[in-house]
């Protein structure tokens, strides 16, 4: 078995990088100053930027079993009881792209919260420049602890006036896997949207069951958004997950975007595909509206 085949499929998709376009990229110093991770490779100069007008944004602390977990949040000003959407990050920490996505969701009327659930390692993942240094940290995160951290984030959002009876979760890459895992775990969740989340895991005692194995246990409907050209998560694997969910009588839909690589929504990376990203964002909104997370 090759070394690469032992990597989580989301990491395989990242390491098999999409070809660079001729677009300009930020210098490393500029990208770091702007709050973007450098471990994912060059940062595009034409990133999507969402302002804070009409929003309340900031940092908070959610109580967890062994301390306080940092969170970043954004919510619409003057809106009582907004629905809550959790934002599950990639492996790169709580960097500017994830914060911007949080603000985008707030512009749609949600109280969006991105928990920094890798904080216990005591290192700022956004400052690490080599993916190989990140992997031992993020791959050691136990699913049981992750589920507890997400529950703690929900409890914090409720304490801040969020309506957790309309709870959603959105995640990218490793965060997409978290969406599937949480949908199988949470009785509160109304709907989830997984952007290219891995479906089959390599052997890891911290991850008892992969999303594929959890298909019969799904409690909430999930929309899976995947790229046809993803080098880590094949279309065949997506179809296998689709079949497993259908066989278990679970509600899920999948969209596969032609020619799109892993990370097609990540507007700060060369993998970004504007057409697929915009279509997927629209699909996400429709999914959350169908299941009454968004108005």
mmCIF file of C-alpha atoms in Angstrom:
data_model
loop_
_atom_site.group_PDB
_atom_site.id
_atom_site.type_symbol
_atom_site.label_atom_id
_atom_site.label_comp_id
_atom_site.label_asym_id
_atom_site.label_seq_id
_atom_site.Cartn_x
_atom_site.Cartn_y
_atom_site.Cartn_z
ATOM 1 C CA UNK A 1 0.000 0.000 0.000
ATOM 2 C CA UNK A 2 1.425 3.393 -0.982
ATOM 3 C CA UNK A 3 2.085 6.126 1.535
ATOM 4 C CA UNK A 4 -0.363 8.386 -0.286
ATOM 5 C CA UNK A 5 -3.174 5.834 -0.036
ATOM 6 C CA UNK A 6 -2.893 6.042 3.757
ATOM 7 C CA UNK A 7 -3.621 9.762 3.718
ATOM 8 C CA UNK A 8 -7.139 11.006 4.455
ATOM 9 C CA UNK A 9 -8.864 11.627 1.141
ATOM 10 C CA UNK A 10 -9.245 15.343 1.821
ATOM 11 C CA UNK A 11 -5.469 15.612 2.185
ATOM 12 C CA UNK A 12 -4.946 13.648 -1.015
ATOM 13 C CA UNK A 13 -7.135 16.162 -2.801
ATOM 14 C CA UNK A 14 -5.027 19.001 -1.440
ATOM 15 C CA UNK A 15 -1.631 17.479 -2.169
ATOM 16 C CA UNK A 16 -2.550 16.729 -5.769
ATOM 17 C CA UNK A 17 -2.826 20.398 -6.531
ATOM 18 C CA UNK A 18 -4.850 21.854 -9.354
ATOM 19 C CA UNK A 19 -2.821 23.535 -12.126
ATOM 20 C CA UNK A 20 -2.004 27.153 -11.395
ATOM 21 C CA UNK A 21 -3.812 29.700 -13.489
ATOM 22 C CA UNK A 22 -2.244 32.955 -14.626
ATOM 23 C CA UNK A 23 -4.067 34.928 -11.987
ATOM 24 C CA UNK A 24 -1.913 36.998 -9.680
ATOM 25 C CA UNK A 25 -1.202 35.724 -6.178
ATOM 26 C CA UNK A 26 -0.448 37.606 -2.993
ATOM 27 C CA UNK A 27 3.054 37.549 -1.606
ATOM 28 C CA UNK A 28 3.430 35.283 1.405
ATOM 29 C CA UNK A 29 3.847 38.300 3.675
ATOM 30 C CA UNK A 30 0.701 39.965 2.343
ATOM 31 C CA UNK A 31 -1.338 36.773 2.596
ATOM 32 C CA UNK A 32 -0.185 36.178 6.163
ATOM 33 C CA UNK A 33 -0.942 39.780 7.121
ATOM 34 C CA UNK A 34 -4.427 39.387 5.659
ATOM 35 C CA UNK A 35 -5.018 36.358 7.862
ATOM 36 C CA UNK A 36 -4.879 33.556 5.291
ATOM 37 C CA UNK A 37 -3.206 30.218 5.819
ATOM 38 C CA UNK A 38 -0.058 29.545 3.808
ATOM 39 C CA UNK A 39 -0.052 25.773 4.251
ATOM 40 C CA UNK A 40 -2.572 25.335 1.420
ATOM 41 C CA UNK A 41 -0.237 26.981 -1.081
ATOM 42 C CA UNK A 42 -0.365 30.293 -2.966
ATOM 43 C CA UNK A 43 -3.107 32.716 -1.964
ATOM 44 C CA UNK A 44 -5.047 34.367 -4.776
ATOM 45 C CA UNK A 45 -5.051 38.142 -4.880
ATOM 46 C CA UNK A 46 -8.699 38.200 -5.967
ATOM 47 C CA UNK A 47 -10.191 36.619 -2.866
ATOM 48 C CA UNK A 48 -13.837 37.147 -1.986
ATOM 49 C CA UNK A 49 -14.169 39.718 0.773
ATOM 50 C CA UNK A 50 -17.355 40.238 2.771
ATOM 51 C CA UNK A 51 -17.731 43.448 4.747
ATOM 52 C CA UNK A 52 -19.281 43.750 8.182
ATOM 53 C CA UNK A 53 -21.955 46.322 7.376
ATOM 54 C CA UNK A 54 -25.224 45.302 8.984
ATOM 55 C CA UNK A 55 -23.457 42.654 11.021
ATOM 56 C CA UNK A 56 -22.185 42.114 14.527
ATOM 57 C CA UNK A 57 -18.962 40.114 14.377
ATOM 58 C CA UNK A 58 -16.378 39.094 16.892
ATOM 59 C CA UNK A 59 -14.712 36.433 18.982
ATOM 60 C CA UNK A 60 -16.228 34.444 21.806
ATOM 61 C CA UNK A 61 -15.463 31.586 24.176
ATOM 62 C CA UNK A 62 -17.601 28.466 24.370
ATOM 63 C CA UNK A 63 -17.445 26.386 27.523
ATOM 64 C CA UNK A 64 -16.216 22.869 26.867
ATOM 65 C CA UNK A 65 -15.521 20.022 29.265
ATOM 66 C CA UNK A 66 -11.877 20.972 29.801
ATOM 67 C CA UNK A 67 -11.883 24.734 29.376
ATOM 68 C CA UNK A 68 -12.993 27.398 26.930
ATOM 69 C CA UNK A 69 -12.885 27.053 23.157
ATOM 70 C CA UNK A 70 -12.416 30.130 20.939
ATOM 71 C CA UNK A 71 -15.125 30.821 18.368
ATOM 72 C CA UNK A 72 -15.590 33.422 15.656
ATOM 73 C CA UNK A 73 -19.128 34.589 15.003
ATOM 74 C CA UNK A 74 -21.125 36.859 12.754
ATOM 75 C CA UNK A 75 -24.801 37.712 13.052
ATOM 76 C CA UNK A 76 -27.214 40.230 11.507
ATOM 77 C CA UNK A 77 -27.689 43.397 13.535
ATOM 78 C CA UNK A 78 -31.127 43.924 14.991
ATOM 79 C CA UNK A 79 -32.460 40.468 14.182
ATOM 80 C CA UNK A 80 -33.945 38.598 17.110
ATOM 81 C CA UNK A 81 -33.578 34.834 17.355
ATOM 82 C CA UNK A 82 -31.596 34.237 14.160
ATOM 83 C CA UNK A 83 -31.090 30.627 13.073
ATOM 84 C CA UNK A 84 -27.739 29.113 13.984
ATOM 85 C CA UNK A 85 -25.325 27.686 11.417
ATOM 86 C CA UNK A 86 -22.058 26.095 12.526
ATOM 87 C CA UNK A 87 -19.083 26.532 10.207
ATOM 88 C CA UNK A 88 -16.735 23.550 10.297
ATOM 89 C CA UNK A 89 -13.293 24.603 9.109
ATOM 90 C CA UNK A 90 -10.682 22.923 6.946
ATOM 91 C CA UNK A 91 -7.476 21.619 8.519
ATOM 92 C CA UNK A 92 -5.865 25.062 8.353
ATOM 93 C CA UNK A 93 -7.396 26.632 11.427
ATOM 94 C CA UNK A 94 -9.674 29.606 11.845
ATOM 95 C CA UNK A 95 -8.196 31.752 9.086
ATOM 96 C CA UNK A 96 -9.688 34.560 7.010
ATOM 97 C CA UNK A 97 -11.496 32.407 4.453
ATOM 98 C CA UNK A 98 -13.483 30.628 7.170
ATOM 99 C CA UNK A 99 -14.231 33.940 8.870
ATOM 100 C CA UNK A 100 -15.394 35.402 5.579
ATOM 101 C CA UNK A 101 -17.720 32.440 4.990
ATOM 102 C CA UNK A 102 -19.123 33.064 8.463
ATOM 103 C CA UNK A 103 -19.875 36.666 7.497
ATOM 104 C CA UNK A 104 -21.455 35.535 4.225
ATOM 105 C CA UNK A 105 -23.855 33.347 6.171
ATOM 106 C CA UNK A 106 -24.684 36.219 8.507
ATOM 107 C CA UNK A 107 -25.571 38.318 5.456
ATOM 108 C CA UNK A 108 -28.153 35.614 4.700
ATOM 109 C CA UNK A 109 -29.701 36.117 8.134
ATOM 110 C CA UNK A 110 -27.938 33.442 10.178
ATOM 111 C CA UNK A 111 -26.059 33.563 13.452
ATOM 112 C CA UNK A 112 -22.986 31.799 12.063
ATOM 113 C CA UNK A 113 -20.324 30.424 14.394
ATOM 114 C CA UNK A 114 -16.960 28.886 13.527
ATOM 115 C CA UNK A 115 -15.430 27.004 16.485
ATOM 116 C CA UNK A 116 -11.650 26.656 16.771
ATOM 117 C CA UNK A 117 -11.790 23.027 17.894
ATOM 118 C CA UNK A 118 -8.066 22.355 17.421
ATOM 119 C CA UNK A 119 -7.144 24.963 20.028
ATOM 120 C CA UNK A 120 -6.089 22.419 22.661
ATOM 121 C CA UNK A 121 -2.801 21.770 20.887
ATOM 122 C CA UNK A 122 -1.690 25.266 21.855
ATOM 123 C CA UNK A 123 -0.497 26.203 18.370
ATOM 124 C CA UNK A 124 -1.980 28.591 15.843
ATOM 125 C CA UNK A 125 -2.696 26.391 12.839
ATOM 126 C CA UNK A 126 -3.018 29.426 10.600
ATOM 127 C CA UNK A 127 0.694 30.156 11.120
ATOM 128 C CA UNK A 128 1.921 26.728 10.045
ATOM 129 C CA UNK A 129 3.206 26.755 6.473
ATOM 130 C CA UNK A 130 3.677 23.030 5.834
ATOM 131 C CA UNK A 131 0.674 20.697 5.551
ATOM 132 C CA UNK A 132 2.810 17.823 6.858
ATOM 133 C CA UNK A 133 3.136 19.669 10.167
ATOM 134 C CA UNK A 134 -0.621 20.078 10.397
ATOM 135 C CA UNK A 135 -1.547 16.469 9.756
ATOM 136 C CA UNK A 136 -0.441 14.934 13.084
ATOM 137 C CA UNK A 137 -2.379 17.656 14.918
ATOM 138 C CA UNK A 138 -5.670 17.486 13.059
ATOM 139 C CA UNK A 139 -5.636 13.718 12.516
ATOM 140 C CA UNK A 140 -5.340 13.188 16.285
ATOM 141 C CA UNK A 141 -8.622 14.991 16.980
ATOM 142 C CA UNK A 142 -11.009 12.361 18.395
ATOM 143 C CA UNK A 143 -14.479 12.319 16.878
ATOM 144 C CA UNK A 144 -16.041 12.085 20.340
ATOM 145 C CA UNK A 145 -14.304 15.301 21.380
ATOM 146 C CA UNK A 146 -15.248 16.972 18.095
ATOM 147 C CA UNK A 147 -18.933 16.136 18.575
ATOM 148 C CA UNK A 148 -18.799 17.502 22.124
ATOM 149 C CA UNK A 149 -17.126 20.687 20.882
ATOM 150 C CA UNK A 150 -19.818 21.200 18.263
ATOM 151 C CA UNK A 151 -22.499 20.691 20.918
ATOM 152 C CA UNK A 152 -20.730 23.274 23.082
ATOM 153 C CA UNK A 153 -20.770 25.711 20.169
ATOM 154 C CA UNK A 154 -24.514 25.204 19.796
ATOM 155 C CA UNK A 155 -25.022 25.820 23.508
ATOM 156 C CA UNK A 156 -22.942 29.007 23.312
ATOM 157 C CA UNK A 157 -24.929 30.289 20.327
ATOM 158 C CA UNK A 158 -28.173 29.621 22.185
ATOM 159 C CA UNK A 159 -26.882 31.548 25.208
ATOM 160 C CA UNK A 160 -26.219 34.487 22.883
ATOM 161 C CA UNK A 161 -29.778 34.551 21.541
ATOM 162 C CA UNK A 162 -29.486 32.189 18.566
ATOM 163 C CA UNK A 163 -32.443 30.005 17.633
ATOM 164 C CA UNK A 164 -31.028 26.495 17.868
ATOM 165 C CA UNK A 165 -34.363 24.976 16.885
ATOM 166 C CA UNK A 166 -33.223 25.983 13.380
ATOM 167 C CA UNK A 167 -29.727 24.535 13.524
ATOM 168 C CA UNK A 168 -27.574 23.903 10.469
ATOM 169 C CA UNK A 169 -23.947 23.012 9.836
ATOM 170 C CA UNK A 170 -21.743 23.821 6.856
ATOM 171 C CA UNK A 171 -18.229 22.496 6.359
ATOM 172 C CA UNK A 172 -15.362 22.371 3.891
ATOM 173 C CA UNK A 173 -12.833 19.602 3.266
ATOM 174 C CA UNK A 174 -12.152 18.061 6.721
ATOM 175 C CA UNK A 175 -15.030 20.223 7.916
ATOM 176 C CA UNK A 176 -17.201 18.519 5.304
ATOM 177 C CA UNK A 177 -16.417 15.223 6.986
ATOM 178 C CA UNK A 178 -17.428 16.852 10.280
ATOM 179 C CA UNK A 179 -20.811 17.674 8.732
ATOM 180 C CA UNK A 180 -21.458 14.022 7.938
ATOM 181 C CA UNK A 181 -20.288 12.914 11.381
ATOM 182 C CA UNK A 182 -22.414 15.487 13.193
ATOM 183 C CA UNK A 183 -25.473 14.648 11.091
ATOM 184 C CA UNK A 184 -25.193 11.069 12.335
ATOM 185 C CA UNK A 185 -24.718 12.195 15.925
ATOM 186 C CA UNK A 186 -26.932 15.200 16.681
ATOM 187 C CA UNK A 187 -30.638 15.050 17.466
ATOM 188 C CA UNK A 188 -30.825 18.853 17.244
ATOM 189 C CA UNK A 189 -29.487 19.316 13.738
ATOM 190 C CA UNK A 190 -32.020 20.234 11.062
ATOM 191 C CA UNK A 191 -29.746 20.072 7.991
ATOM 192 C CA UNK A 192 -26.114 19.970 6.887
ATOM 193 C CA UNK A 193 -24.130 20.890 3.794
ATOM 194 C CA UNK A 194 -20.799 19.181 3.153
ATOM 195 C CA UNK A 195 -18.407 20.714 0.642
ATOM 196 C CA UNK A 196 -16.110 17.912 -0.573
ATOM 197 C CA UNK A 197 -16.013 16.203 2.793
ATOM 198 C CA UNK A 198 -14.164 12.878 2.919
ATOM 199 C CA UNK A 199 -16.400 9.811 3.049
ATOM 200 C CA UNK A 200 -13.997 6.939 3.798
ATOM 201 C CA UNK A 201 -11.263 7.235 6.415
ATOM 202 C CA UNK A 202 -7.884 5.536 6.712
ATOM 203 C CA UNK A 203 -7.401 3.497 9.880
ATOM 204 C CA UNK A 204 -7.374 5.855 12.843
ATOM 205 C CA UNK A 205 -8.392 4.922 16.414
ATOM 206 C CA UNK A 206 -9.569 8.504 16.960
ATOM 207 C CA UNK A 207 -12.200 8.061 14.214
ATOM 208 C CA UNK A 208 -14.285 4.965 15.039
ATOM 209 C CA UNK A 209 -16.574 5.212 11.994
ATOM 210 C CA UNK A 210 -16.236 6.955 8.663
ATOM 211 C CA UNK A 211 -19.170 8.860 7.143
ATOM 212 C CA UNK A 212 -19.765 5.894 4.828
ATOM 213 C CA UNK A 213 -20.071 3.562 7.808
ATOM 214 C CA UNK A 214 -22.418 6.010 9.501
ATOM 215 C CA UNK A 215 -24.836 6.173 6.571
ATOM 216 C CA UNK A 216 -27.526 4.109 8.385
ATOM 217 C CA UNK A 217 -27.261 6.406 11.415
ATOM 218 C CA UNK A 218 -27.863 9.754 9.730
ATOM 219 C CA UNK A 219 -30.378 11.837 11.687
ATOM 220 C CA UNK A 220 -30.431 14.985 9.551
ATOM 221 C CA UNK A 221 -30.609 15.548 5.784
ATOM 222 C CA UNK A 222 -27.274 16.399 4.169
ATOM 223 C CA UNK A 223 -26.403 17.995 0.842
ATOM 224 C CA UNK A 224 -23.046 16.796 -0.489
ATOM 225 C CA UNK A 225 -21.217 19.092 -2.913
ATOM 226 C CA UNK A 226 -18.309 17.443 -4.746
ATOM 227 C CA UNK A 227 -15.981 18.092 -7.650
ATOM 228 C CA UNK A 228 -15.728 15.718 -10.580
ATOM 229 C CA UNK A 229 -11.967 16.276 -10.741
ATOM 230 C CA UNK A 230 -11.302 15.784 -7.015
ATOM 231 C CA UNK A 231 -8.088 13.728 -6.795
ATOM 232 C CA UNK A 232 -8.882 12.394 -3.323
ATOM 233 C CA UNK A 233 -12.635 11.769 -3.359
ATOM 234 C CA UNK A 234 -13.706 9.988 -6.520
ATOM 235 C CA UNK A 235 -17.099 10.245 -8.163
ATOM 236 C CA UNK A 236 -17.409 6.484 -7.651
ATOM 237 C CA UNK A 237 -16.968 6.961 -3.905
ATOM 238 C CA UNK A 238 -19.628 9.679 -3.863
ATOM 239 C CA UNK A 239 -21.992 7.353 -5.724
ATOM 240 C CA UNK A 240 -21.255 4.629 -3.182
ATOM 241 C CA UNK A 241 -22.203 6.990 -0.336
ATOM 242 C CA UNK A 242 -25.344 7.995 -2.205
ATOM 243 C CA UNK A 243 -26.336 4.351 -2.571
ATOM 244 C CA UNK A 244 -25.610 3.589 1.101
ATOM 245 C CA UNK A 245 -27.829 6.459 2.245
ATOM 246 C CA UNK A 246 -30.603 5.463 -0.147
ATOM 247 C CA UNK A 247 -30.447 1.853 1.049
ATOM 248 C CA UNK A 248 -30.810 3.086 4.633
ATOM 249 C CA UNK A 249 -33.763 5.299 3.704
ATOM 250 C CA UNK A 250 -31.924 8.501 4.604
ATOM 251 C CA UNK A 251 -32.511 11.923 3.079
ATOM 252 C CA UNK A 252 -29.550 13.287 1.153
ATOM 253 C CA UNK A 253 -28.724 14.867 -2.163
ATOM 254 C CA UNK A 254 -25.462 15.153 -4.068
ATOM 255 C CA UNK A 255 -24.231 17.594 -6.671
ATOM 256 C CA UNK A 256 -21.099 16.814 -8.656
ATOM 257 C CA UNK A 257 -19.600 19.790 -10.461
ATOM 258 C CA UNK A 258 -18.004 18.973 -13.836
ATOM 259 C CA UNK A 259 -14.272 19.633 -13.997
ATOM 260 C CA UNK A 260 -14.130 21.025 -10.466
ATOM 261 C CA UNK A 261 -11.187 19.959 -8.257
ATOM 262 C CA UNK A 262 -11.042 19.520 -4.511
ATOM 263 C CA UNK A 263 -11.383 22.905 -2.831
ATOM 264 C CA UNK A 264 -13.368 24.486 -5.657
ATOM 265 C CA UNK A 265 -15.128 26.837 -3.227
ATOM 266 C CA UNK A 266 -11.897 28.004 -1.560
ATOM 267 C CA UNK A 267 -11.610 31.391 -3.269
ATOM 268 C CA UNK A 268 -8.184 32.037 -1.760
ATOM 269 C CA UNK A 269 -6.608 28.993 -3.465
ATOM 270 C CA UNK A 270 -5.695 28.124 -7.070
ATOM 271 C CA UNK A 271 -8.313 25.350 -6.864
ATOM 272 C CA UNK A 272 -11.111 27.955 -6.875
ATOM 273 C CA UNK A 273 -13.679 27.609 -9.648
ATOM 274 C CA UNK A 274 -16.026 30.594 -9.598
ATOM 275 C CA UNK A 275 -18.906 29.005 -11.501
ATOM 276 C CA UNK A 276 -18.955 25.865 -9.360
ATOM 277 C CA UNK A 277 -18.487 27.848 -6.143
ATOM 278 C CA UNK A 278 -21.356 30.199 -6.909
ATOM 279 C CA UNK A 279 -23.669 27.391 -7.982
ATOM 280 C CA UNK A 280 -22.807 25.379 -4.859
ATOM 281 C CA UNK A 281 -23.435 28.392 -2.616
ATOM 282 C CA UNK A 282 -26.861 28.782 -4.212
ATOM 283 C CA UNK A 283 -27.563 25.074 -3.709
ATOM 284 C CA UNK A 284 -26.563 25.436 -0.063
ATOM 285 C CA UNK A 285 -29.032 28.276 0.450
ATOM 286 C CA UNK A 286 -31.813 26.300 -1.170
ATOM 287 C CA UNK A 287 -31.082 23.296 1.050
ATOM 288 C CA UNK A 288 -31.147 25.312 4.247
ATOM 289 C CA UNK A 289 -34.362 27.040 3.156
ATOM 290 C CA UNK A 290 -36.001 23.695 2.372
ATOM 291 C CA UNK A 291 -35.280 22.478 5.891
ATOM 292 C CA UNK A 292 -36.245 25.798 7.544
ATOM 293 C CA UNK A 293 -32.771 26.716 8.727
ATOM 294 C CA UNK A 294 -32.807 29.878 6.597
ATOM 295 C CA UNK A 295 -35.869 31.984 5.852
#
